[in-house]
Structure formats: structure tokens, C-alpha cells
CSV table of C-alpha atoms in Angstrom, one decimal:
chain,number,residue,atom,x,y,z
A,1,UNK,CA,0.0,0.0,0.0
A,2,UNK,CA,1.6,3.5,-0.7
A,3,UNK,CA,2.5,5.8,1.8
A,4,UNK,CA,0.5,8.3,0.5
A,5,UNK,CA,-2.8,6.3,1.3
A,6,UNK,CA,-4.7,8.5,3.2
A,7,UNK,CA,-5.5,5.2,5.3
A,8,UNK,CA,-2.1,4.6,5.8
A,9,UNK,CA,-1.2,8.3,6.2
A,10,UNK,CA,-3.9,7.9,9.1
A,11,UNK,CA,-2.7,4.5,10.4
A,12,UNK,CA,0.5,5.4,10.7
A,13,UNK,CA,-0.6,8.9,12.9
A,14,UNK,CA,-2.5,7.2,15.0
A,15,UNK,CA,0.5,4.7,15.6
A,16,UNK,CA,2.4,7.4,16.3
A,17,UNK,CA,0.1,8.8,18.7
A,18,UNK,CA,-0.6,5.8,20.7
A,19,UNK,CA,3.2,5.1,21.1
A,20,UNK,CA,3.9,8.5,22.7
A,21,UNK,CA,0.5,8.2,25.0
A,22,UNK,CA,0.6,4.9,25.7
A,23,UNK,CA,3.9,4.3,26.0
A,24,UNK,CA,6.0,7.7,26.6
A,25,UNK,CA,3.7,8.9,28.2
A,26,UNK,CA,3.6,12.1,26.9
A,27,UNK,CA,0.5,14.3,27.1
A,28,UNK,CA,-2.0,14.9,23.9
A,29,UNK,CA,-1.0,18.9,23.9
A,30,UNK,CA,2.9,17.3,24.0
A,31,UNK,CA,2.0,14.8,21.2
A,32,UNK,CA,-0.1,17.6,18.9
A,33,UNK,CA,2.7,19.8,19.2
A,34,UNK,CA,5.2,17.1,17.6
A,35,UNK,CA,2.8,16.0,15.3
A,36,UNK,CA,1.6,19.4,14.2
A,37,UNK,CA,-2.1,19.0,14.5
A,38,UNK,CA,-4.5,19.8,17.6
A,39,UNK,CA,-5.6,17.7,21.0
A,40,UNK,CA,-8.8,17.1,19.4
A,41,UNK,CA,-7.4,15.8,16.4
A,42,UNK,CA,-4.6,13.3,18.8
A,43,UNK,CA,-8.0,12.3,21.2
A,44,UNK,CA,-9.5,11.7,17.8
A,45,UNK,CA,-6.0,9.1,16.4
A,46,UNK,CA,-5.9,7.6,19.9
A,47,UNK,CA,-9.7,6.4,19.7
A,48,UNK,CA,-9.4,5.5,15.9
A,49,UNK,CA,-6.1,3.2,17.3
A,50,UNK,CA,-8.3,1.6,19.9
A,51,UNK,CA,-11.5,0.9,17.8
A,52,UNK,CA,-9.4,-0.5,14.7
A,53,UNK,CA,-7.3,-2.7,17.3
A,54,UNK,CA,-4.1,-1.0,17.0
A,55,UNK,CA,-4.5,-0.9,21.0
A,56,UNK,CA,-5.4,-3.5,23.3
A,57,UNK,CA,-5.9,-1.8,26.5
A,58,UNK,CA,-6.4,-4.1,29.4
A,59,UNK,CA,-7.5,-3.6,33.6
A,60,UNK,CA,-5.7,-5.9,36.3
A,61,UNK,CA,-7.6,-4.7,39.4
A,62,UNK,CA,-7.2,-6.8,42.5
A,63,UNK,CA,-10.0,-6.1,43.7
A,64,UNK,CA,-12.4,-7.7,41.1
A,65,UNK,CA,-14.8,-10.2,41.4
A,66,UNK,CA,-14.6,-11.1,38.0
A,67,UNK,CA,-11.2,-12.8,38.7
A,68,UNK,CA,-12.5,-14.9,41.1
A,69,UNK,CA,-15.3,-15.6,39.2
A,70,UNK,CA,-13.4,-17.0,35.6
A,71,UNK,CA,-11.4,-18.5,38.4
A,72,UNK,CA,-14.5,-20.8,39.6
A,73,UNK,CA,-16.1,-21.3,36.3
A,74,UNK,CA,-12.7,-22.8,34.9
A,75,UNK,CA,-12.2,-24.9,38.3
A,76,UNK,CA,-15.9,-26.1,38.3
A,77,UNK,CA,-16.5,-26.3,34.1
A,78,UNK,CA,-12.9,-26.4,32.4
A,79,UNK,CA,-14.1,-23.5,30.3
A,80,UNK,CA,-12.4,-20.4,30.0
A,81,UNK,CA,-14.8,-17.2,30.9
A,82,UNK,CA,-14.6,-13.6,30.1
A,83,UNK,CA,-16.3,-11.8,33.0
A,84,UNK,CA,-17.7,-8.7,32.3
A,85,UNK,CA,-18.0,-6.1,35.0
A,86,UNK,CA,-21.1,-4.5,35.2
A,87,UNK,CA,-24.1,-2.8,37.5
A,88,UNK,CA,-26.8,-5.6,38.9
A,89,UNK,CA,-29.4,-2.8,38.2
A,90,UNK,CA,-28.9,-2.3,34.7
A,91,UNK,CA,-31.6,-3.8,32.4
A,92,UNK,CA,-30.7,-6.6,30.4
A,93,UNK,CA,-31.2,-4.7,26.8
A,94,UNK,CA,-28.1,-2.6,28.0
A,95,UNK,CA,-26.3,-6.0,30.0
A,96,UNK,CA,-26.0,-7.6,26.5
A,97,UNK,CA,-25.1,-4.4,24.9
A,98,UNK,CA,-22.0,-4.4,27.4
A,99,UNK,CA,-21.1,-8.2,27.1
A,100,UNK,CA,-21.6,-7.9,22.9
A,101,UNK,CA,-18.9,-5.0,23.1
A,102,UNK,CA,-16.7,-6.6,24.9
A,103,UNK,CA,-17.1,-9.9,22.9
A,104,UNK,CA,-16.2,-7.6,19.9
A,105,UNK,CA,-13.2,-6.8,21.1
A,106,UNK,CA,-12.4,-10.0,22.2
A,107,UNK,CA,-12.9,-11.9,19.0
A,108,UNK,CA,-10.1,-11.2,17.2
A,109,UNK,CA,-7.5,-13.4,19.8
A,110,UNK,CA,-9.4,-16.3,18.8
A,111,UNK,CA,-9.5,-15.6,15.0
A,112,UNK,CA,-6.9,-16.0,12.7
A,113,UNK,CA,-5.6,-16.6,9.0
A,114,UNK,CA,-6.4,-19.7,7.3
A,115,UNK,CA,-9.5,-20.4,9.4
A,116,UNK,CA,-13.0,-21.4,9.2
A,117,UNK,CA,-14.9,-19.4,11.6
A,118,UNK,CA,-19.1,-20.2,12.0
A,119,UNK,CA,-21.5,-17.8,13.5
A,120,UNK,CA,-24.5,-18.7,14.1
A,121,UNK,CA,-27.3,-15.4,13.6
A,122,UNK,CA,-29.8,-13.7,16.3
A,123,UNK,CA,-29.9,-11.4,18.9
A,124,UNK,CA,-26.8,-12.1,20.5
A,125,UNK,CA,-24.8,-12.0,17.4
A,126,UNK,CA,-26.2,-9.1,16.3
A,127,UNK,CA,-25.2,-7.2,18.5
A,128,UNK,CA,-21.3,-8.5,18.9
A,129,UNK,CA,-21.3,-8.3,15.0
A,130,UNK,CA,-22.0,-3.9,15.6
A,131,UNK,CA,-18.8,-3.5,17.7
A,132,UNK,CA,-16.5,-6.0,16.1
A,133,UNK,CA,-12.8,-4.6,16.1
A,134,UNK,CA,-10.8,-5.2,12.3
A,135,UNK,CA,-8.1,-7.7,12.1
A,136,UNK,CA,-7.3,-8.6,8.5
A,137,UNK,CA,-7.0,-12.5,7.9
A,138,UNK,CA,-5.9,-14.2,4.9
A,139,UNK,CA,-7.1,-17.3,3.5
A,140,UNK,CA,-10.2,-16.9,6.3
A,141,UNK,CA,-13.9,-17.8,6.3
A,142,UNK,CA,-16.9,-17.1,7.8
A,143,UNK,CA,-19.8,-19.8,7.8
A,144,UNK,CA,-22.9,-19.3,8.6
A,145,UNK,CA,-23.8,-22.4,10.9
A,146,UNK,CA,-27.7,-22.5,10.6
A,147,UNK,CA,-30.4,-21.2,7.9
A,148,UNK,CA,-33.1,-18.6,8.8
A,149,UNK,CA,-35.5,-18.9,7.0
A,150,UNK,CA,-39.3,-19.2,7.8
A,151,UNK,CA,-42.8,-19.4,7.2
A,152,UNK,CA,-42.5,-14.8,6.8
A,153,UNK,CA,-39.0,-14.3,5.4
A,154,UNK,CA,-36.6,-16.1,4.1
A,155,UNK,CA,-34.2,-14.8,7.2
A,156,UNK,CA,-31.5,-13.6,4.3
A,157,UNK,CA,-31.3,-10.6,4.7
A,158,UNK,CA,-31.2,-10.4,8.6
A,159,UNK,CA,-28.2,-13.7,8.8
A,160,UNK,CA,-26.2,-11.9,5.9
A,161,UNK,CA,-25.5,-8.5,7.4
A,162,UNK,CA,-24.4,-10.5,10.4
A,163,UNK,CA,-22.2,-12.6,8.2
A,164,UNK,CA,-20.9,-9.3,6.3
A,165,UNK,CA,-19.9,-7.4,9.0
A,166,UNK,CA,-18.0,-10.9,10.3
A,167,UNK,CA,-16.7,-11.3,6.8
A,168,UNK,CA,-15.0,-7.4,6.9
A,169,UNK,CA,-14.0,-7.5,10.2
A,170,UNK,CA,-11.2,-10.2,9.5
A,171,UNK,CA,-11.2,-9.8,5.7
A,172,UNK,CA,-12.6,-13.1,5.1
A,173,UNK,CA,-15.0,-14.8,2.6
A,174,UNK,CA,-18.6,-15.5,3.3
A,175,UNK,CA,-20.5,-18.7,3.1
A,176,UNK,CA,-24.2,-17.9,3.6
A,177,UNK,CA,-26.4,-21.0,4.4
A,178,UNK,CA,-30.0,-20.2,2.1
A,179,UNK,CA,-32.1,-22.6,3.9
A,180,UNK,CA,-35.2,-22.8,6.3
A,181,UNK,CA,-34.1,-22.7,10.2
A,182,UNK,CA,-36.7,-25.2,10.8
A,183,UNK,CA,-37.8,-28.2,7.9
A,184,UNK,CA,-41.7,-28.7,8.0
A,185,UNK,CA,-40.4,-32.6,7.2
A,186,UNK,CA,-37.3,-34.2,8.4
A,187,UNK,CA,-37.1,-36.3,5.1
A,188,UNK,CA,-37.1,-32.8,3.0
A,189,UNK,CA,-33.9,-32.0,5.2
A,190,UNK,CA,-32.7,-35.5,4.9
A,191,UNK,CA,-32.8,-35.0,0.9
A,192,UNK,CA,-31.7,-31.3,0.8
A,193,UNK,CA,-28.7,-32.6,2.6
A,194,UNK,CA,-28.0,-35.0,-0.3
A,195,UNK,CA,-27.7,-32.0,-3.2
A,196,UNK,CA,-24.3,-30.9,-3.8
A,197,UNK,CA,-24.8,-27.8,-3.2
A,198,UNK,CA,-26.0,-28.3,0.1
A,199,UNK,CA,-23.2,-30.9,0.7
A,200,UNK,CA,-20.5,-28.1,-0.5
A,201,UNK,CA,-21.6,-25.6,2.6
A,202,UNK,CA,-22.0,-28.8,5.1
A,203,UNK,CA,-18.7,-29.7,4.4
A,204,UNK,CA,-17.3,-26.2,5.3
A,205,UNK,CA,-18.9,-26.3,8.3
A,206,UNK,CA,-17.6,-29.5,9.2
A,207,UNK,CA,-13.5,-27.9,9.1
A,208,UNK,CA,-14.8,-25.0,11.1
A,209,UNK,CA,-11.9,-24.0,13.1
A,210,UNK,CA,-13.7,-21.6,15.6
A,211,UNK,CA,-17.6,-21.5,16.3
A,212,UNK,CA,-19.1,-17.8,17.8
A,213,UNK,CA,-22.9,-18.2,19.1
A,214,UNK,CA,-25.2,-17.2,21.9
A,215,UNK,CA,-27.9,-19.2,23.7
A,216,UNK,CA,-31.3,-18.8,22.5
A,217,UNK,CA,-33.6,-18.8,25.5
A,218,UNK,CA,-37.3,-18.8,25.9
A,219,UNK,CA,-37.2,-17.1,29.2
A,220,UNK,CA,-35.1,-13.9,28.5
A,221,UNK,CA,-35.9,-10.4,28.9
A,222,UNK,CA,-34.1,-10.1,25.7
A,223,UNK,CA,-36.0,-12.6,23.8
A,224,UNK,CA,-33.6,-15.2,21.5
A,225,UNK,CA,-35.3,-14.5,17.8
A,226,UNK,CA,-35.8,-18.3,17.5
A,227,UNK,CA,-38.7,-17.7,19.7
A,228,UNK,CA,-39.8,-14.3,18.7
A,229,UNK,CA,-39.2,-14.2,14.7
A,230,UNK,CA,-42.0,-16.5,13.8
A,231,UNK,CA,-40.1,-19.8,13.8
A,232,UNK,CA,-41.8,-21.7,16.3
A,233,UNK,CA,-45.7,-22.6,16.0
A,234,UNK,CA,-47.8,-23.7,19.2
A,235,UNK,CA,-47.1,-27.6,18.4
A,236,UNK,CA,-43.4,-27.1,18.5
A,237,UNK,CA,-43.8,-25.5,21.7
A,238,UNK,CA,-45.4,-28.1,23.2
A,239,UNK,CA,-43.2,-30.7,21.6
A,240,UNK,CA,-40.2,-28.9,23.6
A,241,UNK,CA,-42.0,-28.3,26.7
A,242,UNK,CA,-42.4,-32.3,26.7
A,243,UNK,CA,-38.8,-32.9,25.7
A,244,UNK,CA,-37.6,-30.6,28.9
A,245,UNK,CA,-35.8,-28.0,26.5
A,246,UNK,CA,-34.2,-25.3,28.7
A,247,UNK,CA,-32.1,-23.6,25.0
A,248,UNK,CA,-30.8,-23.9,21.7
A,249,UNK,CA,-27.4,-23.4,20.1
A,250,UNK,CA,-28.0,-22.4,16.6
A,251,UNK,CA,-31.5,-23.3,16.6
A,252,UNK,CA,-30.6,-26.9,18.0
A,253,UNK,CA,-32.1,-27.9,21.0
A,254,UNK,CA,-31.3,-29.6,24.3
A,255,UNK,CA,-31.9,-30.2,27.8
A,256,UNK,CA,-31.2,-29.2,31.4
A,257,UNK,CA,-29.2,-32.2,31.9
A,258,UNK,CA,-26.8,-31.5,28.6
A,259,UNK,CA,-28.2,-34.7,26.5
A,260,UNK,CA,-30.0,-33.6,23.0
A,261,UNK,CA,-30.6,-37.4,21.5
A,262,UNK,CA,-34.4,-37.7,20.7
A,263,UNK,CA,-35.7,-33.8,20.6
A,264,UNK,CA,-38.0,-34.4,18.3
A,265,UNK,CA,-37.6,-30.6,16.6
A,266,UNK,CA,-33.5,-31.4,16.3
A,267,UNK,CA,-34.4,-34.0,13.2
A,268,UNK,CA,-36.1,-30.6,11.3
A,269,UNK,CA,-33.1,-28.4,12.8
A,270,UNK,CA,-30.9,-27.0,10.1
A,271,UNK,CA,-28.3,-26.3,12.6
A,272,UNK,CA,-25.2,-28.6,13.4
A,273,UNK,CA,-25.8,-31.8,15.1
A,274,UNK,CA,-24.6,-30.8,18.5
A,275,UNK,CA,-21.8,-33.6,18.5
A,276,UNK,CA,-19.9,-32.3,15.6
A,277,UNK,CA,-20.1,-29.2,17.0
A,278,UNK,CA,-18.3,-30.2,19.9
A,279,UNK,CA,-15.5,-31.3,17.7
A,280,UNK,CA,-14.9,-27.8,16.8
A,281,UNK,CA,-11.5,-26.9,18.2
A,282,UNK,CA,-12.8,-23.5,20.0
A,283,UNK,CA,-16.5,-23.2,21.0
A,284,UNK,CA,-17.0,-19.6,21.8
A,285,UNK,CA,-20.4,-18.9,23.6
A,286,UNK,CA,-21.8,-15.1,24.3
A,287,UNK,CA,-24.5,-15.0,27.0
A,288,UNK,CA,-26.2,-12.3,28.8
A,289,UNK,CA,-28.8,-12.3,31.9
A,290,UNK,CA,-29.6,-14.8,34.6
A,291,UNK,CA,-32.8,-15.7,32.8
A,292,UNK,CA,-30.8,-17.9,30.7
A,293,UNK,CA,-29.0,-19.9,33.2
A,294,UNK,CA,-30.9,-22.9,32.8
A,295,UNK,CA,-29.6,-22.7,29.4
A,296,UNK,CA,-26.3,-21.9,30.1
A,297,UNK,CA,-25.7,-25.0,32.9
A,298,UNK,CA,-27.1,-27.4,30.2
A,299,UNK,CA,-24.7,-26.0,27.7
A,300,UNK,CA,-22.0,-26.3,29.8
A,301,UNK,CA,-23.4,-29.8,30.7
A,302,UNK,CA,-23.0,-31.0,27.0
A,303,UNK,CA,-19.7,-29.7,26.8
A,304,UNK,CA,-20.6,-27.5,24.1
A,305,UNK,CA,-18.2,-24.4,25.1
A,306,UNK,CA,-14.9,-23.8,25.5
A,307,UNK,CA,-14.2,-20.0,25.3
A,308,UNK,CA,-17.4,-17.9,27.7
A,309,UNK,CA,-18.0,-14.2,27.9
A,310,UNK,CA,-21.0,-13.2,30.1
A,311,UNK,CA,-22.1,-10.8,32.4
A,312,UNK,CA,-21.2,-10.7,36.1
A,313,UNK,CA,-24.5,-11.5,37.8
A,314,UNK,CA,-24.8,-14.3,35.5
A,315,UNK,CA,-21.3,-15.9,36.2
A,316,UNK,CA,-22.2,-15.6,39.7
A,317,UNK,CA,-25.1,-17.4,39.7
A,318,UNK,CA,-23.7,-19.8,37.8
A,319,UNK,CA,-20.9,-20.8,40.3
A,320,UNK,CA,-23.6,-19.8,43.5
A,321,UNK,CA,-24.2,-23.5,45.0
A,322,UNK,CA,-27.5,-24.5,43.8
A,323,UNK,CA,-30.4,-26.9,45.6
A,324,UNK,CA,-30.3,-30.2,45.1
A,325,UNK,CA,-32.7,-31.3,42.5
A,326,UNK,CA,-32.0,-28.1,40.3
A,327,UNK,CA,-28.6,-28.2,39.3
A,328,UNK,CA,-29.9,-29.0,35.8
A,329,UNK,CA,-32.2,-26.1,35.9
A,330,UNK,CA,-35.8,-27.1,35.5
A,331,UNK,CA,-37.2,-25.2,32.7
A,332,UNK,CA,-40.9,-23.1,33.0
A,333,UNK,CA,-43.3,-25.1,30.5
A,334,UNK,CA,-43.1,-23.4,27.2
A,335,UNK,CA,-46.3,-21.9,25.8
């Protein structure tokens, strides 16, 4: 790239400007006045740095519960969490906005060149997908792990600018996945699967090197868009409330207990069969709200995560000791 990019020009300014903040610690008037611009145009380079990733800024306090609590979960679960810090009184629109953000930034240690990452869509991913820092990749690409479409849309639209905005993040190629979240037959899945076509994308997702997804939930504040979009009639309600479904992963279902065998709405599923998925290398799950603890212990129970980011009341409630008889945690019955 020439030097006289104005990208590069800028890139290489806001280098600049971090390394003498950061590092020199020299003061924004001290750095204007070297660079021969103003402090609003240095505050300006040293967001730009952060928000492209040129800086990483990171807190150490020893007095944060968080600590303690990553601590636990990887004692208790063997998965390593991301605690986010955060006010118990906030409402949970703004506690997944928080733990999104952070998720965003976080992304890019676990993505690199020459990978297959899958995402699966909805409210969760949504939002990590808005605040997303850049790292270019090469040879990357970005899968989409489940389709979503539906009886009212075919879900396009909605899963692809999730997938673009994954896809520029890390410069990588996109794979959408044009099919129906839900089959209305499992033998018109069974011989979708059979086309070429559909084999090609199925076979990407089997080399993914890195899955990203949330927990859909019926019980949120926040409502998973599995059960809010239209995807779900009253029959398949019932059908889970009489499987004891406490989640999904990619609109694939299981149970309190971690086991997924026999859900009758999994054989219509278009998302991954939950064993392959835990043959994916890194499972990185995003999760917000104590509401979706049952789905988060059953999760966890199926081994389906390695890599956790979630909220601070959640991760506490998640390592609180918990009656006997509910460590699974019972699900309400679905409507």
C-alpha cells in the first residue's frame, strides 16, 4: 500500500500517537505539538487506534470479582470465561449491549488466517457483530452455521449482514447458508442434505476452526429470535416443553441435563448436530442475563463451550451452590 494512502497516512498517525501516549507517556497537547495538529485531532488518532485494534488496553484490578469468578467457572466447568463487569441494576437490553462489546473486542485473539470461523445469527450476534474490532485475515472464512428462513422471510437478509460485517471484520470470505431454520419434514432436510450444493456448505462447516454463538432462551428479557421471529408454531412448543428443552445453540435444541438425543424438533433443525459441534476446536459462547442460566448449565453440561463471555450476575449465579434437585435447571413449560 503506498505511503500516501490517506488510510495509511492515518494508520500510521495514530500509531504514532498511541506510542507517545501509551507508552512515553507524553501528554495529547505534547504529542499535537510534535505531530503538528490539535488535542482534538490526537483524542480523535488515539480512539481510531483503539476501535481498529491498534491498542489492546487491558485492567488488572485486585479487587475484582470477576477474577474470582473466571477462576471458579474454569475450576468447576474447564471452560475459560470472560467476565464482564457491570451494575446488577442495569436492564438486560443494556447488560447484553456491554457483554456484545466486549465480545467484539475479544474476537479477534481467537481468530486468525487460514481459518474457518461459524457464527450462528440472532440477537446475540447481532449485537457483537455492531462492535467488532478489524483484524485482516488471509485465506479466512466465515460460515454461517444454521439457515433462517421461515414461514414470513426467508431470514437472508437479517443472517447476511451479520455474516458481512464478520466477513470485513477479518477480511474473510462469506458462506451464507440459504435454507429454512426449521424443515416442516425431516425427510425434506434428509434430501436437501443430499444435493451438492448443500453438501458443499456442510462440508465447510464440518472444518470450522472456531464456532461464535449465543444461547437462545425462551425465558429472557431479551427474547432469542428463534422464539420471537415466527419460527416456532404452538405444536413445536409443546413438543419442547415435553422434551424438557431449557435452550438452543444455533437453533438446535437440548436439555437441562446437557443430553440432545431424541428432541423431536432437532431432526427438522438446520443447525449442526450438536456432536460435531463439539468437535470444533474452539466453541466460543456469548451469553447475557440470569434468565438464561438454565440454558447456560445445560450448555455447559454438553460440553458444548470452550471460550465464555458473560455478564457478572450471571457468572455468579452460575458458580452460586444451587439446591439439590435443580442443578440442571428445570425449565418453565413453554407456551
Amino acid at each position: 500500500m503506498p505511503a500516501s494512502d490517506p488510510e495509511t497516512a492515518k494508520i500510521a498517525a495514530a500509531l504514532t500517537a498511541a506510542q507517545r501516549y501509551y507508552m512515553q507517556d507524553l501528554t495529547m497537547e505534547a504529542i499535537a505539538a510534535e505531530l503538528g495538529t490539535s488535542r482534538s485531532s490526537v483524542s480523535r488518532l488515539l480512539s481510531f487506534a483503539r476501535e481498529s485494534g491498534l491498542v489492546d488496553i487491558q485492567i488488572r484490578s485486585p479487587f475484582d470479582r470477576g477474577l474470582d469468578l473466571e477462576q471458579e467457572i474454569l475450576a468447576r466447568h474447564r471452560v475459560v470465561a470472560h467476565v464482564v463487569r457491570m451494575p446488577e441494576s442495569i436492564s438486560d437490553v443494556d447488560r447484553l449491549e456491554r457483554v456484545a462489546m466486549t465480545a467484539g473486542r475479544l474476537l479477534g485473539r481467537f481468530i486468525d488466517a487460514n481459518m474457518v470461523v461459524g457464527v450462528a445469527w440472532g440477537s446475540t450476534l447481532g449485537a457483537i457483530s455492531r462492535h467488532l474490532v478489524k483484524k485482516p485475515t488471509h485465506n479466512s472464512t466465515v460460515v454461517q452455521m444454521n439457515g433462517a428462513g421461515n414461514t414470513q422471510t426467508t431470514g437472508i437478509d437479517y443472517a447476511s449482514e451479520i455474516l458481512h460485517r464478520f466477513g470485513e471484520a477479518f477480511s474473510a470470505q462469506v458462506q451464507q447458508f440459504p435454507v429454512p431454520a426449521f424443515f416442516d419434514d425431516p425427510r425434506t432436510k434428509e434430501g436437501l442434505w443430499r444435493e451438492r450444493s448443500t453438501r458443499r456448505l456442510l462440508d465447510i462447516q464440518s472444518r470450522m476452526d472456531v464456532a461464535v454463538f449465543g444461547l437462545g432462551s425462551p425465558f429472557a428479557e431479551v427474547p432469542s429470535q428463534v422464539y420471537i421471529g415466527g419460527y416456532l408454531d404452538a405444536e413445536d412448543y409443546r413438543s419442547l416443553s415435553a422434551d424438557g428443552v431449557v435452550g438452543d445453540i444455533a437453533t438446535v435444541f437440548y436439555r437441562g441435563d446437557g443430553t440432545f438425543a431424541d428432541i423431536e424438533l432437532n431432526a427438522r433443525a438446520s443447525g449442526p448436530n450438536l456432536d460435531r459441534l463439539r468437535r470444533v476446536a474452539r466453541r466460543i459462547c456469548v451469553v447475557s442475563g440470569v434468565q438464561k442460566l438454565p440454558g447456560l448449565r445445560g450448555a455447559l453440561a454438553a460440553g458444548l463451550i470452550t471460550d465464555l463471555i458473560l455478564d457478572e450476575s450471571l457468572a455468579a449465579a452460575l458458580v452460586r451452590e444451587v439446591p439439590e434437585g435443580l442443578a440442571a435447571g428445570a425449565p418453565r413449560r413453554l407456551r
